[in-house]
Tab-separated table of C-alpha atoms in Angstrom:
chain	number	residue	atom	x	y	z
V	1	UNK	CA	51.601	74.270	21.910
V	2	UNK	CA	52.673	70.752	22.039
V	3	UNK	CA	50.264	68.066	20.382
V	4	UNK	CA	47.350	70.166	20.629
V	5	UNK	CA	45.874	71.329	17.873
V	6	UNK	CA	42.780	73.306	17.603
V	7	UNK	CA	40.651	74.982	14.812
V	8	UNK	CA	39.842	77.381	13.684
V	9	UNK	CA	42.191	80.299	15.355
V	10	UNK	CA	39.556	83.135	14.680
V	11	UNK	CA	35.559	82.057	14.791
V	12	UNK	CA	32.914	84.592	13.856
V	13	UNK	CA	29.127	83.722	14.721
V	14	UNK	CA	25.980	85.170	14.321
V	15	UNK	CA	23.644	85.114	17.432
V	16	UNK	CA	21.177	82.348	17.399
V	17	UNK	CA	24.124	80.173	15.748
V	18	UNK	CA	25.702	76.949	17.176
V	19	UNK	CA	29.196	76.343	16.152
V	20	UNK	CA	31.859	73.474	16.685
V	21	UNK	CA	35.662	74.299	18.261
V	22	UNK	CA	37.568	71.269	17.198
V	23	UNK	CA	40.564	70.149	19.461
V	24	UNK	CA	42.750	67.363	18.675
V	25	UNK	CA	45.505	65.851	20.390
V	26	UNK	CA	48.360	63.105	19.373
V	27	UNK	CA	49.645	63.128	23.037
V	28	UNK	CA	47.825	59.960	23.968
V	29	UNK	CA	46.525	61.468	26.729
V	30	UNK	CA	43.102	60.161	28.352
V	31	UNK	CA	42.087	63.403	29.718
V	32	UNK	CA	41.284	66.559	27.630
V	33	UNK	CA	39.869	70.024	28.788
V	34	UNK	CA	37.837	73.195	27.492
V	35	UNK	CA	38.220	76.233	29.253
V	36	UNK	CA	36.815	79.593	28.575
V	37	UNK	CA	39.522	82.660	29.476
V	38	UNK	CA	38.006	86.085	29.338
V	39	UNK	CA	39.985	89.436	30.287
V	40	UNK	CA	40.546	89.663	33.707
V	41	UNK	CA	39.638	85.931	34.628
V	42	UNK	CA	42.114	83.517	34.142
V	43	UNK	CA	40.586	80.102	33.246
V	44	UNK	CA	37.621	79.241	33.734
V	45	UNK	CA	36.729	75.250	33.253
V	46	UNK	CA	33.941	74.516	31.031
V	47	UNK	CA	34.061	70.682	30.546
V	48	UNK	CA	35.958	67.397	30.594
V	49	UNK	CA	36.526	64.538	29.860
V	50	UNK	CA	38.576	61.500	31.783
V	51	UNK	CA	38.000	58.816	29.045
V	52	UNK	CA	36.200	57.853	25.588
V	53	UNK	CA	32.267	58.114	25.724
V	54	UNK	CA	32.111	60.243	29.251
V	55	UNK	CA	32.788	63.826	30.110
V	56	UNK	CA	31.833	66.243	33.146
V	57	UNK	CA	30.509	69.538	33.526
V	58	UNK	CA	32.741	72.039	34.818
V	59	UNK	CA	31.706	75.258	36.295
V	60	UNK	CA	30.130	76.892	33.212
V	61	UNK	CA	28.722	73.949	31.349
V	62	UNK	CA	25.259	76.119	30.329
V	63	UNK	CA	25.077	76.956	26.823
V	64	UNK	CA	28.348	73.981	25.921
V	65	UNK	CA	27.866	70.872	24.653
V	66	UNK	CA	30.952	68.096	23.730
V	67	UNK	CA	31.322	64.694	23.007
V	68	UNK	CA	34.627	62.396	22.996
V	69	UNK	CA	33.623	60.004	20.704
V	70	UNK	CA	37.728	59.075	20.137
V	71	UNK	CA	40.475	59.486	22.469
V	72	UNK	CA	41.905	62.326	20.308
V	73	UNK	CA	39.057	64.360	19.858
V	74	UNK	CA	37.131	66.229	22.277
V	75	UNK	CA	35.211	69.435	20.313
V	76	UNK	CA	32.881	71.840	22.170
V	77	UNK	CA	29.655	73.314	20.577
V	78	UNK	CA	28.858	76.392	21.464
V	79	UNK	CA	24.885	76.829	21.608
V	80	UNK	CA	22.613	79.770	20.737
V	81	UNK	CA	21.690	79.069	24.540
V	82	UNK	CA	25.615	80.771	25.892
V	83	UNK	CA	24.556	84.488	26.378
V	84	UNK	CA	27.493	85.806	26.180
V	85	UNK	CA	30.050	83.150	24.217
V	86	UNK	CA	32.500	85.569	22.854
V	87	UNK	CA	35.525	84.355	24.601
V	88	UNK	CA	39.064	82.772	23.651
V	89	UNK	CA	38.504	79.140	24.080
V	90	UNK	CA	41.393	76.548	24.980
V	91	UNK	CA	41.747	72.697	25.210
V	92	UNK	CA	44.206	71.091	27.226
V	93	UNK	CA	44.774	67.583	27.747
V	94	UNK	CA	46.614	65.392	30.574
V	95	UNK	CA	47.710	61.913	31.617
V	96	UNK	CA	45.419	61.224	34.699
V	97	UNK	CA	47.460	61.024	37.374
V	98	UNK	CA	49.308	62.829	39.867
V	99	UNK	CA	51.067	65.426	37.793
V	100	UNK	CA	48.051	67.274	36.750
V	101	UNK	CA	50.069	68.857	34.314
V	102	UNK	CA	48.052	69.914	31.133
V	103	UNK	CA	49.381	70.605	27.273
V	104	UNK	CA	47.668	73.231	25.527
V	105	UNK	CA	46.573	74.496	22.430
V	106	UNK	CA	46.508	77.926	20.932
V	107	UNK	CA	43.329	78.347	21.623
V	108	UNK	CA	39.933	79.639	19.189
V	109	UNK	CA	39.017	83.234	19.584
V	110	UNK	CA	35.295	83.515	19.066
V	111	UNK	CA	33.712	86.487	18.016
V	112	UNK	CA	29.750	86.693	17.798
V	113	UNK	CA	28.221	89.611	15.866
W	1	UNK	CA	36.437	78.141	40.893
W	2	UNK	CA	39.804	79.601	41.365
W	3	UNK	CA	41.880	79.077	44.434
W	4	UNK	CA	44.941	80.978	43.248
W	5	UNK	CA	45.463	84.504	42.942
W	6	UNK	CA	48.297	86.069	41.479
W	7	UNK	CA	49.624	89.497	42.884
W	8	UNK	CA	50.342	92.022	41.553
W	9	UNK	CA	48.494	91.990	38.737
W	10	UNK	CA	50.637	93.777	36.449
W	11	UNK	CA	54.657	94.108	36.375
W	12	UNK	CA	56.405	96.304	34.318
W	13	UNK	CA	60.067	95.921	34.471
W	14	UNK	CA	63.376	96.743	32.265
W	15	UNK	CA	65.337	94.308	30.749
W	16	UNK	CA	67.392	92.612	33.475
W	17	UNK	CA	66.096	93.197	36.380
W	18	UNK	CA	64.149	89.995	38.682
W	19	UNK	CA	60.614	89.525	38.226
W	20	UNK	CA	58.523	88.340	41.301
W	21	UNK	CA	55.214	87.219	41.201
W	22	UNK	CA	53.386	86.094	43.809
W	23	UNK	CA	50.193	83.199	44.577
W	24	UNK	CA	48.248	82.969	47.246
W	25	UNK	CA	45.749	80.063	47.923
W	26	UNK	CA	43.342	78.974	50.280
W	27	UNK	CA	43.131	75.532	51.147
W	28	UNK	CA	45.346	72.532	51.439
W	29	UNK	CA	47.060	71.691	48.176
W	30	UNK	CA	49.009	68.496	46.911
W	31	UNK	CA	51.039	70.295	44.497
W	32	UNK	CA	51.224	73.932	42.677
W	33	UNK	CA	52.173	74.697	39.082
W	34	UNK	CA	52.855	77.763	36.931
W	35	UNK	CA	52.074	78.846	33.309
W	36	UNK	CA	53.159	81.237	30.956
W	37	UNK	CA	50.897	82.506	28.468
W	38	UNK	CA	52.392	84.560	25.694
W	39	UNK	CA	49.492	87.056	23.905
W	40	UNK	CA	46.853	85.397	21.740
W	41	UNK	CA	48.347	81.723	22.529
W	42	UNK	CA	47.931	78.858	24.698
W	43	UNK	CA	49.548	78.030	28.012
W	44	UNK	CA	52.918	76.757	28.363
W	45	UNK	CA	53.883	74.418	31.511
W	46	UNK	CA	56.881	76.347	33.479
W	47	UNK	CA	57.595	74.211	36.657
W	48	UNK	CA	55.604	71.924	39.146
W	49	UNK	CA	56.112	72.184	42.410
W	50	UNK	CA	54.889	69.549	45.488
W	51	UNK	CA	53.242	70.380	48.811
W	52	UNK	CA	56.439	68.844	50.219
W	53	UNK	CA	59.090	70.698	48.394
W	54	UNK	CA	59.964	74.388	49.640
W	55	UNK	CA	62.148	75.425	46.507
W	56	UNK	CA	62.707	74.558	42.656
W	57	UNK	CA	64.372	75.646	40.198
W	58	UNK	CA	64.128	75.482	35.910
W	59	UNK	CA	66.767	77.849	34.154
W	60	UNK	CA	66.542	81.221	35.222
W	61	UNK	CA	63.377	80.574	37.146
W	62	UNK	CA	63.039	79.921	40.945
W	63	UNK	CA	59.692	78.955	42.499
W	64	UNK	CA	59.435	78.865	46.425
W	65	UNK	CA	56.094	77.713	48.494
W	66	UNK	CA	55.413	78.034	51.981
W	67	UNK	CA	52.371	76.042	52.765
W	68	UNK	CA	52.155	77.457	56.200
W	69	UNK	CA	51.714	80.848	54.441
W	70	UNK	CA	49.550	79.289	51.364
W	71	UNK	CA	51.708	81.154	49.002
W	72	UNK	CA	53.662	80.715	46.423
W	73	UNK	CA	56.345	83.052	44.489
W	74	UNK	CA	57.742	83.039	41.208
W	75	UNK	CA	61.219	84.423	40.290
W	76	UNK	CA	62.508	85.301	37.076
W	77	UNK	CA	65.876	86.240	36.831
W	78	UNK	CA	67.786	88.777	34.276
W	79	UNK	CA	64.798	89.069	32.337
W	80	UNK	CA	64.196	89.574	28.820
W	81	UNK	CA	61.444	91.118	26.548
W	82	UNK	CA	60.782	87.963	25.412
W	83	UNK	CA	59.546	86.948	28.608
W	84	UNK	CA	56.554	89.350	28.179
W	85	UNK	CA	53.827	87.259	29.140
W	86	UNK	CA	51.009	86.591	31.375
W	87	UNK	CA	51.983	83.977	34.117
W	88	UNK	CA	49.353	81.784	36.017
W	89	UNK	CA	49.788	79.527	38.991
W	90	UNK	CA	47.339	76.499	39.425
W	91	UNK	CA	46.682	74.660	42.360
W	92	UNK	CA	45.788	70.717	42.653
W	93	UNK	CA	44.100	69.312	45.873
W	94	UNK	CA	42.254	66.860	47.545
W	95	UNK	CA	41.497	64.053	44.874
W	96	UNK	CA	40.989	65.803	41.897
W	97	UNK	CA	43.443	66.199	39.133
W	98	UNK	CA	42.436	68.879	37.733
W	99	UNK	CA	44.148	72.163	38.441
W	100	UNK	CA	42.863	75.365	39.435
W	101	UNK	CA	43.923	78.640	38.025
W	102	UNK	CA	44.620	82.221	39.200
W	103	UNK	CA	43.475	85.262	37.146
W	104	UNK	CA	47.366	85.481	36.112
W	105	UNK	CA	49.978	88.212	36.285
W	106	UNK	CA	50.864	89.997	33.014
W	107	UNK	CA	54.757	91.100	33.045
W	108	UNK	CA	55.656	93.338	30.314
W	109	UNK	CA	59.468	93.499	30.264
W	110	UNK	CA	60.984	96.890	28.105
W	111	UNK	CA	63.767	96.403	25.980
């Protein structure tokens, strides 16, 4: 899992509740990821983020929100407007470049009740 | 989006024997990675390899691509249960650096 950390492992929400995924990263890398993986679907790209103070949607931004306020931090609210936001959630982070290689962490398994 | 699609979908294999998974893709790529993804965890970086390169190898692992074909195949020799995983290629095109992934191949190798 590299110099990704994320927290907590196991999430539990009630519906109509937002809660915060926190992912760190001591890789000094200027690009950092969320991705939502569900059973079947591989990854599926949520947001980004190529540097401090901007980020992109991806291709399921509704019901997300994140900020990158520093360059090691990059954490993803999940709003009472995601339908259906039980899901295992991973960050990743990259240099920007040619490699497009991306570090992961172990990833947040939330669980909405 | 996903570009890449693993085949088969699921391998089940005894210790030992070669592991092949396949990824297919659909448009022009600059370069094509795989992942392994062990239950419950994040993904781990196997190998990288570029449009221009037709083989690599890491270990007991042998990646191949065939752009002509859009494919891709992943080799794992002599296996062992610890290499019990789901495995996912990504694709990276055009400008963009960030990768695309497949739906994944989960190998389950008995001991």
């Amino acid at each position: 899992d590299g110099g990704i950390t994320q927290s907590p492992k196991y999430l539990f929400r009630k519906e109509g509740q937002n809660v915060t995924l926190s992912c760190e990263q001591n890789l000094n890398h200027d690009a950092m990821y969320w991705y939502r993986q569900d059973p079947g679907q591989g990854l599926r790209l949520i947001y980004y983020s190529q540097i401090v103070n901007d980020f992109q949607k991806g291709d399921i931004a509704e019901g997300y929100s994140v900020s990158r306020e520093k360059k090691e931090s990059f954490p993803l609210t999940v709003t009472s407007a995601q339908k259906n936001p039980t899901a295992f959630y991973l960050c990743a982070s990259s240099m920007v470049g040619s490699t497009d290689t991306q570090y992961f962490g172990p990833g947040t398994r939330l669980t909405v009740l | 989006s996903q570009q890449g699609e693993e085949d088969p979908q699921a391998l089940s294999i005894q210790e030992g024997e070669n592991a092949t998974m396949n990824c297919s893709y659909k448009t022009s790529i600059n370069n094509l990675q795989w992942y392994r993804q062990n239950s419950g965890r994040g993904l781990v970086h196997l190998i990288l390899i570029r449009s221009n390169e037709r083989e690599k190898h890491s270990g007991r692992l042998r990646v191949t691509l065939d752009t002509s074909k859009k494919s891709s195949s992943l080799l794992i020799t002599a296996s062992r249960a610890a290499d019990t995983a789901s495995y996912f290629c990504a694709t990276g095109s055009g400008g963009s650096y960030i990768p695309t992934f497949g739906r994944g191949t989960s190998l389950i190798v008995h001991p």
